[in-house]
Amino acid sequence: MEDGATPPQQFLQVSENERFRKLKDAFISKYGMPPAFYARAPGRVNLIGEHIDYSGYAVLPMALEQDILAAVTPTQTSIIQLANTNPVYLDYSVQINKIHIDTTKPLWQYYFLCGFKGIQEHFNSVSSGINCLVDGTIPASSGLSSSSALVCCAGLITVIANGKVLSKIELAEICARCERYIGTEGGGMDQSISFLAEKGMAKLIEFNPLRATNVKVPKGAVFVIANSCKEMNKAATTHFNIRVVECRIAAKVLAKAKGHEWQKSLRLGDLQQGLGVDLETMLSTVEQVLHPEPYSREEVCQCLGISQKELCNILTQNTQDVPSFKLYQRAKHVYSEARRVVEFKRVCDETPANALQLLGDLMNQSHLSCRDMYECSCPELDQLVDVCLQSGAVGSRLTGAGWGGCTVSMVPTNKLDSFLAKVQEIYYKADGQRAAKQTQSLFATQPGGGAAIYREV
Ligand code: ADP
Ligand code: NG1
């Protein structure tokens, strides 16, 4: 288990590192002074455990090399000045006591402000302004947590610029909460792995209390990420929050049927804990209590004995008008996916002779459940998973929120070259738009390290 020490501060010779050197030069041309420090927060790939963190269940991600890197100088101006090396993301500035996050328009600066605001609120106030230049290498809106890397980087910058100290665990918890200011009710997977990751290790991330345990994936295979080239911004659509509220309602309906306290805020994981039963029993309870037909608003109100107004209090701002809820399918996915995470970790720990096959099977089952029960896939992701399996992967699944974005595949090391060549041929070269993006879209990845601060020697 992690001890949650403060993110490491490292020293480097900026002139010897091309990315840092370019960022420093760009910072000087923008602000007329050198940066005082640099902050980095990585993206992640989730190996298994999709859409279950916000129901309280453990997930199994690893950090990527791709990250958000920012050059920063604290100032006495009380102004946050933001610029980005990618011209798509426009310059922005705001006074530190006039922060407003518009949940109807998820512009890039609002993710930064989420991180800033989280720390500002934690310490009641922060006084330092900042000049900041951001450089990101995580494909955006592709299920690799570019948004959380930006929020975490901003949180870390605010802590350092104001001379404060927080543990990695505290930073992860604050950043998980404050990313919700953008309007999506996510769990804490992305922010936790961004702070708690260690090079060479995937992590089992458990919640309440937050902890991270090393998971060593058996030798003989590599994880390959493939981008479907279809983007999906969580905060700009209702898909994500609809799933969150379906899980909340399913937990309440199941709890009421089992004579358990259901009025307070309750997640599917809290219910299992409260009932003191195993995941198997929760899956049978889903079969006994819930029906596969969608529940209308009226039926939910009737089941719970609540008014339409009380139902609205359970919903988020952007799901107030949802007409029906698929409770059976969502609960079935959550409890079965939680069980697959436990099984995946067990296989990694015990490494039986057929470990790779077992892990691959779990990944394939996870994709089917995401596709059919949770309905967070899309035709492009389903096609890409099929192509990856045909090309030699032992397991393949969508990763991250879904409805677009990336797949992660487990590929035997000795088949990696032919796998990459086949997927290029079938998925990317056959389509002009995908072909244009193919170099950044398909890559093998190793578990990377967590967020860090860098200073120039
Ligand atoms: P993800 O699955 O990658 O977290 P989201 O759709 O939730 O995707 O968030 C993507 C948003 O994060 C982008 O639209 C942008 O506002 C912000 N973002 C991602 N990468 C960068 C970057 N390099 N610089 C600035 N903002 C970024
Ligand atoms: P990405 O892939 O970064 O959009 C989202 C949530 C996670 C988790 C996954 C699905 C946020 C910030 N992230 O991740 O907490 O629920 O979807 O497993 O909301």
Tab-separated table of N, CA and C and ligand atoms in Angstrom, residues 44 46 49-54 143-145 147-148 179 184 186-191 234 240 400-401, ligand 2:
chain	number	residue	atom	x	y	z
A	44	ARG	N	-3.976	8.060	-18.042
A	44	ARG	CA	-3.969	6.660	-17.608
A	44	ARG	C	-4.733	5.790	-18.602
A	46	ASN	N	-7.149	2.373	-18.234
A	46	ASN	CA	-7.770	1.478	-17.256
A	46	ASN	C	-7.779	0.067	-17.841
A	49	GLY	N	-12.303	-2.688	-14.938
A	49	GLY	CA	-13.055	-2.023	-13.873
A	49	GLY	C	-13.631	-0.723	-14.410
A	50	GLU	N	-14.549	-0.873	-15.392
A	50	GLU	CA	-15.047	0.337	-16.072
A	50	GLU	C	-16.389	0.769	-15.497
A	51	HIS	N	-16.497	2.055	-15.266
A	51	HIS	CA	-17.735	2.660	-14.737
A	51	HIS	C	-18.166	2.025	-13.426
A	52	ILE	N	-17.204	1.726	-12.567
A	52	ILE	CA	-17.604	1.200	-11.255
A	52	ILE	C	-16.997	2.014	-10.112
A	53	ASP	N	-16.054	2.927	-10.436
A	53	ASP	CA	-15.441	3.710	-9.338
A	53	ASP	C	-16.493	4.573	-8.650
A	54	TYR	N	-17.419	5.157	-9.427
A	54	TYR	CA	-18.422	6.022	-8.785
A	54	TYR	C	-19.533	5.225	-8.101
A	143	GLY	N	-10.790	8.786	-23.541
A	143	GLY	CA	-10.801	7.779	-22.478
A	143	GLY	C	-9.462	7.557	-21.807
A	144	LEU	N	-8.490	8.492	-22.033
A	144	LEU	CA	-7.174	8.334	-21.399
A	144	LEU	C	-6.941	9.420	-20.343
A	145	SER	N	-8.035	10.039	-19.921
A	145	SER	CA	-8.002	10.971	-18.783
A	145	SER	C	-7.198	12.236	-18.986
A	147	SER	N	-8.543	15.129	-19.206
A	147	SER	CA	-9.185	16.161	-18.366
A	147	SER	C	-8.675	16.053	-16.935
A	148	SER	N	-8.605	14.836	-16.403
A	148	SER	CA	-8.159	14.695	-15.005
A	148	SER	C	-6.686	15.042	-14.867
A	179	GLU	N	-12.991	18.000	-9.728
A	179	GLU	CA	-13.263	17.862	-11.167
A	179	GLU	C	-14.772	17.853	-11.417
A	184	THR	N	-19.580	16.732	-14.455
A	184	THR	CA	-19.715	15.265	-14.511
A	184	THR	C	-19.413	14.669	-13.143
A	186	GLY	N	-17.983	12.004	-11.822
A	186	GLY	CA	-17.077	10.850	-11.931
A	186	GLY	C	-16.667	10.272	-10.587
A	187	GLY	N	-15.993	9.105	-10.644
A	187	GLY	CA	-15.423	8.505	-9.440
A	187	GLY	C	-14.021	9.076	-9.265
A	188	GLY	N	-13.150	8.362	-8.551
A	188	GLY	CA	-11.836	8.950	-8.296
A	188	GLY	C	-10.691	8.222	-8.970
A	189	MET	N	-11.006	7.332	-9.936
A	189	MET	CA	-9.938	6.521	-10.535
A	189	MET	C	-8.818	7.367	-11.156
A	190	ASP	N	-9.208	8.345	-11.978
A	190	ASP	CA	-8.225	9.029	-12.827
A	190	ASP	C	-7.259	9.871	-11.991
A	191	GLN	N	-7.834	10.598	-11.029
A	191	GLN	CA	-6.999	11.480	-10.200
A	191	GLN	C	-6.119	10.633	-9.271
A	234	LYS	N	-17.056	14.044	-22.165
A	234	LYS	CA	-18.004	13.685	-21.094
A	234	LYS	C	-18.895	14.838	-20.663
A	240	PHE	N	-22.673	10.223	-19.627
A	240	PHE	CA	-21.974	9.821	-18.403
A	240	PHE	C	-22.870	9.986	-17.175
A	400	GLY	N	-11.769	3.525	-20.300
A	400	GLY	CA	-12.247	4.864	-19.958
A	400	GLY	C	-13.749	4.952	-20.117
A	401	ALA	N	-14.232	6.179	-20.234
A	401	ALA	CA	-15.687	6.385	-20.239
A	401	ALA	C	-16.389	5.707	-21.419
B	2	NG1	P1	-12.443	9.181	-18.580
B	2	NG1	O1	-12.093	8.032	-19.394
B	2	NG1	O2	-11.257	9.993	-18.138
B	2	NG1	O3	-13.499	10.020	-19.203
B	2	NG1	C1	-14.359	8.609	-16.694
B	2	NG1	C2	-14.369	9.013	-15.222
B	2	NG1	C3	-13.771	7.906	-14.335
B	2	NG1	C4	-14.458	6.566	-14.604
B	2	NG1	C5	-14.412	6.297	-16.120
B	2	NG1	C6	-15.151	5.028	-16.499
B	2	NG1	C7	-14.043	11.371	-14.640
B	2	NG1	C8	-13.076	12.465	-14.422
B	2	NG1	N1	-13.555	10.199	-15.030
B	2	NG1	O4	-13.027	8.569	-17.157
B	2	NG1	O5	-13.924	8.268	-12.964
B	2	NG1	O6	-15.755	6.541	-14.104
B	2	NG1	O7	-14.984	7.357	-16.866
B	2	NG1	O8	-14.609	3.923	-15.873
B	2	NG1	O9	-15.240	11.582	-14.469
